[in-house]
PDB file of C-alpha atoms in Angstrom:
ATOM      1  CA  UNK A   1     -69.063 228.443-131.382  1.00 69.00           C
ATOM      2  CA  UNK A   2     -71.860 227.321-129.986  1.00 80.00           C
ATOM      3  CA  UNK A   3     -72.667 227.575-126.245  1.00 80.00           C
ATOM      4  CA  UNK A   4     -73.472 224.292-126.853  1.00 76.00           C
ATOM      5  CA  UNK A   5     -70.243 222.929-128.145  1.00 80.00           C
ATOM      6  CA  UNK A   6     -68.736 225.366-125.441  1.00 81.00           C
ATOM      7  CA  UNK A   7     -69.946 223.399-122.696  1.00 77.00           C
ATOM      8  CA  UNK A   8     -69.277 219.787-123.895  1.00 75.00           C
ATOM      9  CA  UNK A   9     -65.440 220.934-124.685  1.00 80.00           C
ATOM     10  CA  UNK A  10     -65.199 222.610-121.369  1.00 79.00           C
ATOM     11  CA  UNK A  11     -66.966 219.268-119.880  1.00 75.00           C
ATOM     12  CA  UNK A  12     -64.560 217.111-121.674  1.00 79.00           C
ATOM     13  CA  UNK A  13     -61.579 219.024-120.854  1.00 76.00           C
ATOM     14  CA  UNK A  14     -62.350 218.485-116.662  1.00 74.00           C
ATOM     15  CA  UNK A  15     -63.166 214.578-117.218  1.00 76.00           C
ATOM     16  CA  UNK A  16     -60.062 214.829-118.457  1.00 73.00           C
ATOM     17  CA  UNK A  17     -58.191 216.404-115.817  1.00 69.00           C
ATOM     18  CA  UNK A  18     -59.536 214.377-113.747  1.00 67.00           C
ATOM     19  CA  UNK A  19     -58.535 211.432-115.597  1.00 66.00           C
ATOM     20  CA  UNK A  20     -55.281 212.344-115.487  1.00 64.00           C
ATOM     21  CA  UNK A  21     -55.551 213.991-112.055  1.00 60.00           C
ATOM     22  CA  UNK A  22     -56.698 209.986-110.776  1.00 61.00           C
ATOM     23  CA  UNK A  23     -53.462 208.461-113.254  1.00 65.00           C
ATOM     24  CA  UNK A  24     -50.928 210.039-111.106  1.00 58.00           C
ATOM     25  CA  UNK A  25     -52.631 209.561-107.830  1.00 53.00           C
ATOM     26  CA  UNK A  26     -52.081 205.925-108.952  1.00 54.00           C
ATOM     27  CA  UNK A  27     -49.047 206.307-108.826  1.00 52.00           C
ATOM     28  CA  UNK A  28     -47.949 208.505-106.103  1.00 52.00           C
ATOM     29  CA  UNK A  29     -50.309 206.263-104.161  1.00 44.00           C
ATOM     30  CA  UNK A  30     -47.221 203.572-102.207  1.00 45.00           C
ATOM     31  CA  UNK A  31     -44.809 206.647-102.211  1.00 52.00           C
ATOM     32  CA  UNK A  32     -47.196 208.396 -99.978  1.00 46.00           C
ATOM     33  CA  UNK A  33     -48.502 205.635 -98.124  1.00 43.00           C
ATOM     34  CA  UNK A  34     -44.653 204.688 -97.006  1.00 47.00           C
ATOM     35  CA  UNK A  35     -44.199 208.358 -96.233  1.00 47.00           C
ATOM     36  CA  UNK A  36     -47.010 208.905 -94.455  1.00 44.00           C
ATOM     37  CA  UNK A  37     -46.473 204.884 -92.253  1.00 45.00           C
ATOM     38  CA  UNK A  38     -43.075 205.788 -91.187  1.00 47.00           C
ATOM     39  CA  UNK A  39     -44.425 209.120 -89.807  1.00 44.00           C
ATOM     40  CA  UNK A  40     -46.931 207.964 -87.826  1.00 41.00           C
ATOM     41  CA  UNK A  41     -45.762 204.131 -86.810  1.00 41.00           C
ATOM     42  CA  UNK A  42     -49.361 203.065 -89.360  1.00 41.00           C
ATOM     43  CA  UNK A  43     -48.647 199.112 -90.164  1.00 42.00           C
ATOM     44  CA  UNK A  44     -45.767 198.298 -88.506  1.00 41.00           C
ATOM     45  CA  UNK A  45     -43.491 200.934 -89.835  1.00 48.00           C
ATOM     46  CA  UNK A  46     -41.038 202.295 -86.653  1.00 52.00           C
ATOM     47  CA  UNK A  47     -40.417 205.726 -86.837  1.00 60.00           C
ATOM     48  CA  UNK A  48     -36.737 207.844 -87.604  1.00 55.00           C
ATOM     49  CA  UNK A  49     -35.423 210.603 -85.335  1.00 60.00           C
ATOM     50  CA  UNK A  50     -32.379 211.910 -85.048  1.00 65.00           C
ATOM     51  CA  UNK A  51     -31.921 210.508 -80.947  1.00 65.00           C
ATOM     52  CA  UNK A  52     -33.319 209.314 -78.317  1.00 70.00           C
ATOM     53  CA  UNK A  53     -34.398 212.415 -75.778  1.00 75.00           C
ATOM     54  CA  UNK A  54     -35.519 210.850 -73.176  1.00 77.00           C
ATOM     55  CA  UNK A  55     -34.226 211.723 -69.684  1.00 81.00           C
ATOM     56  CA  UNK A  56     -35.469 208.610 -67.765  1.00 90.00           C
ATOM     57  CA  UNK A  57     -34.830 205.847 -68.378  1.00 93.00           C
ATOM     58  CA  UNK A  58     -38.071 203.251 -66.863  1.00 95.00           C
ATOM     59  CA  UNK A  59     -37.886 199.769 -64.950  1.00 95.00           C
ATOM     60  CA  UNK A  60     -40.344 198.301 -67.551  1.00 96.00           C
ATOM     61  CA  UNK A  61     -38.262 195.658 -70.018  1.00 97.00           C
ATOM     62  CA  UNK A  62     -39.029 194.690 -73.029  1.00 97.00           C
ATOM     63  CA  UNK A  63     -37.433 192.375 -74.819  1.00 97.00           C
ATOM     64  CA  UNK A  64     -35.875 192.684 -79.111  1.00 97.00           C
ATOM     65  CA  UNK A  65     -35.977 189.693 -80.912  1.00 97.00           C
ATOM     66  CA  UNK A  66     -34.921 190.613 -84.295  1.00 96.00           C
ATOM     67  CA  UNK A  67     -35.631 187.725 -87.611  1.00 95.00           C
ATOM     68  CA  UNK A  68     -34.068 188.639 -90.750  1.00 95.00           C
ATOM     69  CA  UNK A  69     -34.192 186.940 -94.499  1.00 93.00           C
ATOM     70  CA  UNK A  70     -33.193 186.976 -97.698  1.00 94.00           C
ATOM     71  CA  UNK A  71     -35.358 187.745-101.192  1.00 92.00           C
ATOM     72  CA  UNK A  72     -34.569 183.895-103.189  1.00 89.00           C
ATOM     73  CA  UNK A  73     -32.491 184.597-105.914  1.00 88.00           C
ATOM     74  CA  UNK A  74     -30.512 187.715-103.296  1.00 94.00           C
ATOM     75  CA  UNK A  75     -26.929 185.533-102.961  1.00 96.00           C
ATOM     76  CA  UNK A  76     -26.626 187.235 -99.604  1.00 96.00           C
ATOM     77  CA  UNK A  77     -26.395 185.457 -95.985  1.00 97.00           C
ATOM     78  CA  UNK A  78     -28.432 188.262 -93.474  1.00 96.00           C
ATOM     79  CA  UNK A  79     -28.657 187.725 -90.360  1.00 97.00           C
ATOM     80  CA  UNK A  80     -28.275 189.630 -86.246  1.00 97.00           C
ATOM     81  CA  UNK A  81     -25.008 189.004 -84.705  1.00 96.00           C
ATOM     82  CA  UNK A  82     -27.919 188.920 -81.549  1.00 96.00           C
ATOM     83  CA  UNK A  83     -30.987 187.003 -81.552  1.00 96.00           C
ATOM     84  CA  UNK A  84     -32.790 189.434 -79.143  1.00 97.00           C
ATOM     85  CA  UNK A  85     -31.817 191.240 -76.515  1.00 96.00           C
ATOM     86  CA  UNK A  86     -33.567 193.285 -73.416  1.00 97.00           C
ATOM     87  CA  UNK A  87     -33.597 196.971 -73.276  1.00 96.00           C
ATOM     88  CA  UNK A  88     -35.464 198.811 -70.521  1.00 96.00           C
ATOM     89  CA  UNK A  89     -38.327 201.971 -71.997  1.00 96.00           C
ATOM     90  CA  UNK A  90     -36.188 204.879 -72.664  1.00 95.00           C
ATOM     91  CA  UNK A  91     -32.753 202.871 -72.630  1.00 95.00           C
ATOM     92  CA  UNK A  92     -31.260 202.709 -76.280  1.00 93.00           C
ATOM     93  CA  UNK A  93     -30.683 199.804 -77.929  1.00 94.00           C
ATOM     94  CA  UNK A  94     -28.263 199.027 -79.967  1.00 93.00           C
ATOM     95  CA  UNK A  95     -27.398 195.283 -82.859  1.00 94.00           C
ATOM     96  CA  UNK A  96     -25.992 194.516 -85.145  1.00 95.00           C
ATOM     97  CA  UNK A  97     -27.000 192.728 -88.862  1.00 96.00           C
ATOM     98  CA  UNK A  98     -24.559 190.892 -91.090  1.00 96.00           C
ATOM     99  CA  UNK A  99     -24.820 190.686 -94.829  1.00 96.00           C
ATOM    100  CA  UNK A 100     -22.202 188.494 -96.564  1.00 97.00           C
ATOM    101  CA  UNK A 101     -22.297 188.656-100.863  1.00 97.00           C
ATOM    102  CA  UNK A 102     -21.631 185.293-101.618  1.00 97.00           C
ATOM    103  CA  UNK A 103     -21.740 185.577-105.168  1.00 96.00           C
ATOM    104  CA  UNK A 104     -18.523 186.458-107.449  1.00 96.00           C
ATOM    105  CA  UNK A 105     -20.108 189.468-108.434  1.00 96.00           C
ATOM    106  CA  UNK A 106     -21.127 192.932-106.735  1.00 97.00           C
ATOM    107  CA  UNK A 107     -24.821 192.548-105.685  1.00 96.00           C
ATOM    108  CA  UNK A 108     -26.841 195.790-103.964  1.00 94.00           C
ATOM    109  CA  UNK A 109     -29.498 195.315-102.049  1.00 93.00           C
ATOM    110  CA  UNK A 110     -32.814 197.043-100.219  1.00 91.00           C
ATOM    111  CA  UNK A 111     -34.019 195.716 -97.180  1.00 90.00           C
ATOM    112  CA  UNK A 112     -37.700 196.565 -95.966  1.00 86.00           C
ATOM    113  CA  UNK A 113     -38.753 196.498 -92.342  1.00 85.00           C
ATOM    114  CA  UNK A 114     -41.426 196.109 -90.568  1.00 84.00           C
ATOM    115  CA  UNK A 115     -42.436 195.858 -86.541  1.00 89.00           C
ATOM    116  CA  UNK A 116     -44.636 193.174 -84.848  1.00 91.00           C
ATOM    117  CA  UNK A 117     -47.299 193.884 -82.914  1.00 93.00           C
ATOM    118  CA  UNK A 118     -47.584 196.733 -84.902  1.00 88.00           C
ATOM    119  CA  UNK A 119     -49.454 198.481 -82.269  1.00 92.00           C
ATOM    120  CA  UNK A 120     -46.228 198.958 -81.215  1.00 92.00           C
ATOM    121  CA  UNK A 121     -44.931 201.030 -84.334  1.00 89.00           C
ATOM    122  CA  UNK A 122     -45.726 204.269 -82.674  1.00 90.00           C
ATOM    123  CA  UNK A 123     -43.199 203.937 -79.662  1.00 93.00           C
ATOM    124  CA  UNK A 124     -40.283 201.967 -81.656  1.00 92.00           C
ATOM    125  CA  UNK A 125     -37.781 204.271 -83.601  1.00 90.00           C
ATOM    126  CA  UNK A 126     -34.720 204.016 -84.591  1.00 89.00           C
ATOM    127  CA  UNK A 127     -32.362 206.777 -85.111  1.00 85.00           C
ATOM    128  CA  UNK A 128     -30.011 205.156 -86.942  1.00 83.00           C
ATOM    129  CA  UNK A 129     -31.023 202.320 -89.962  1.00 82.00           C
ATOM    130  CA  UNK A 130     -29.722 200.381 -92.565  1.00 81.00           C
ATOM    131  CA  UNK A 131     -33.392 200.152 -94.270  1.00 75.00           C
ATOM    132  CA  UNK A 132     -34.545 200.949 -97.703  1.00 74.00           C
ATOM    133  CA  UNK A 133     -30.577 202.231 -97.997  1.00 81.00           C
ATOM    134  CA  UNK A 134     -28.937 200.931-100.975  1.00 89.00           C
ATOM    135  CA  UNK A 135     -26.174 198.464 -99.891  1.00 92.00           C
ATOM    136  CA  UNK A 136     -23.139 197.288-102.350  1.00 95.00           C
ATOM    137  CA  UNK A 137     -21.211 194.638-100.987  1.00 96.00           C
ATOM    138  CA  UNK A 138     -18.355 193.415-103.172  1.00 97.00           C
ATOM    139  CA  UNK A 139     -18.019 189.595-103.627  1.00 97.00           C
ATOM    140  CA  UNK A 140     -17.463 187.865-100.649  1.00 97.00           C
ATOM    141  CA  UNK A 141     -17.539 190.925 -98.820  1.00 97.00           C
ATOM    142  CA  UNK A 142     -18.831 190.481 -94.888  1.00 97.00           C
ATOM    143  CA  UNK A 143     -20.666 194.475 -94.233  1.00 95.00           C
ATOM    144  CA  UNK A 144     -21.564 194.828 -90.445  1.00 95.00           C
ATOM    145  CA  UNK A 145     -25.121 197.146 -90.696  1.00 94.00           C
ATOM    146  CA  UNK A 146     -25.763 198.837 -87.078  1.00 94.00           C
ATOM    147  CA  UNK A 147     -28.810 199.607 -85.738  1.00 92.00           C
ATOM    148  CA  UNK A 148     -29.827 202.120 -82.568  1.00 92.00           C
ATOM    149  CA  UNK A 149     -33.274 202.124 -80.968  1.00 93.00           C
ATOM    150  CA  UNK A 150     -35.172 202.868 -78.811  1.00 93.00           C
ATOM    151  CA  UNK A 151     -38.278 201.952 -76.633  1.00 95.00           C
ATOM    152  CA  UNK A 152     -40.857 205.439 -76.022  1.00 95.00           C
ATOM    153  CA  UNK A 153     -40.879 206.179 -72.468  1.00 96.00           C
ATOM    154  CA  UNK A 154     -45.005 207.402 -73.828  1.00 95.00           C
ATOM    155  CA  UNK A 155     -45.932 203.457 -74.728  1.00 96.00           C
ATOM    156  CA  UNK A 156     -46.228 203.229 -70.974  1.00 96.00           C
ATOM    157  CA  UNK A 157     -49.240 205.832 -70.189  1.00 95.00           C
ATOM    158  CA  UNK A 158     -51.170 203.066 -72.757  1.00 96.00           C
ATOM    159  CA  UNK A 159     -52.935 200.797 -71.422  1.00 96.00           C
ATOM    160  CA  UNK A 160     -53.683 199.112 -74.759  1.00 95.00           C
ATOM    161  CA  UNK A 161     -49.976 198.540 -74.581  1.00 96.00           C
ATOM    162  CA  UNK A 162     -49.798 196.603 -71.282  1.00 95.00           C
ATOM    163  CA  UNK A 163     -49.295 192.991 -72.862  1.00 96.00           C
ATOM    164  CA  UNK A 164     -46.610 193.760 -74.901  1.00 96.00           C
ATOM    165  CA  UNK A 165     -42.999 191.958 -73.637  1.00 97.00           C
ATOM    166  CA  UNK A 166     -41.864 191.101 -76.867  1.00 97.00           C
ATOM    167  CA  UNK A 167     -41.412 192.998 -79.745  1.00 96.00           C
ATOM    168  CA  UNK A 168     -40.374 191.773 -83.033  1.00 96.00           C
ATOM    169  CA  UNK A 169     -37.916 194.180 -85.955  1.00 93.00           C
ATOM    170  CA  UNK A 170     -37.825 191.816 -88.804  1.00 92.00           C
ATOM    171  CA  UNK A 171     -36.055 192.672 -92.550  1.00 91.00           C
ATOM    172  CA  UNK A 172     -35.431 190.575 -95.263  1.00 91.00           C
ATOM    173  CA  UNK A 173     -33.540 191.914 -97.947  1.00 92.00           C
ATOM    174  CA  UNK A 174     -34.175 192.240-101.594  1.00 93.00           C
ATOM    175  CA  UNK A 175     -31.892 192.788-105.119  1.00 91.00           C
ATOM    176  CA  UNK A 176     -31.957 196.275-105.144  1.00 86.00           C
ATOM    177  CA  UNK A 177     -33.950 197.392-108.917  1.00 84.00           C
ATOM    178  CA  UNK A 178     -35.602 194.674-109.254  1.00 84.00           C
ATOM    179  CA  UNK A 179     -39.712 194.651-110.356  1.00 85.00           C
ATOM    180  CA  UNK A 180     -39.460 191.832-106.496  1.00 85.00           C
ATOM    181  CA  UNK A 181     -38.360 194.689-104.219  1.00 84.00           C
ATOM    182  CA  UNK A 182     -40.682 197.236-106.175  1.00 83.00           C
ATOM    183  CA  UNK A 183     -43.943 194.175-105.477  1.00 81.00           C
ATOM    184  CA  UNK A 184     -42.462 192.897-101.536  1.00 75.00           C
ATOM    185  CA  UNK A 185     -42.691 197.596-101.393  1.00 75.00           C
ATOM    186  CA  UNK A 186     -45.679 197.701-102.552  1.00 77.00           C
ATOM    187  CA  UNK A 187     -47.554 194.365-101.392  1.00 67.00           C
ATOM    188  CA  UNK A 188     -45.709 195.734 -97.653  1.00 62.00           C
ATOM    189  CA  UNK A 189     -47.682 198.917 -97.840  1.00 66.00           C
ATOM    190  CA  UNK A 190     -50.510 197.553 -99.663  1.00 65.00           C
ATOM    191  CA  UNK A 191     -50.854 194.825 -96.698  1.00 58.00           C
ATOM    192  CA  UNK A 192     -50.120 197.565 -93.838  1.00 54.00           C
ATOM    193  CA  UNK A 193     -53.428 199.732 -95.138  1.00 53.00           C
ATOM    194  CA  UNK A 194     -55.791 196.500 -95.298  1.00 45.00           C
TER     195      UNK A 194
END
């Protein structure tokens, strides 16, 4: 084999490696972005922790509103038990959502969520949540789905958060395993990155 053939083979192998690497990264981009958002709070993605470690409750009160909907064709009724609650910074909050399967067959759903204003997500922590997990309801079954949360006291040191009086936590349920759910998750994370 001549030097030119060896060089051409090497260039071809490197080029193929780059192409396959880029294809692999394109498939991994949404899950990687989702993971980064959940860890950092970027794009309105709240953070999950095991427990509230805040040892003090502060006087500043913030109203947390809850917004819900279900995707078209998802035969569920889904709503919060309360439309809003007032919590003090550092205080644990608890809200229960109620889902009901309106169909005559079992249906599995998955919730996609976010927090607005987007800038507050890094201070809004959930310690218990049903989001991104599969929820299966039998025909006519009613399920209570609790969410516990708190606003991190670090918000008090961030002057950009002084105007935050209300936080909205939104959930949308989609039928699990559908292209619509995958599209919604992909669109959500792509929109958050723009």
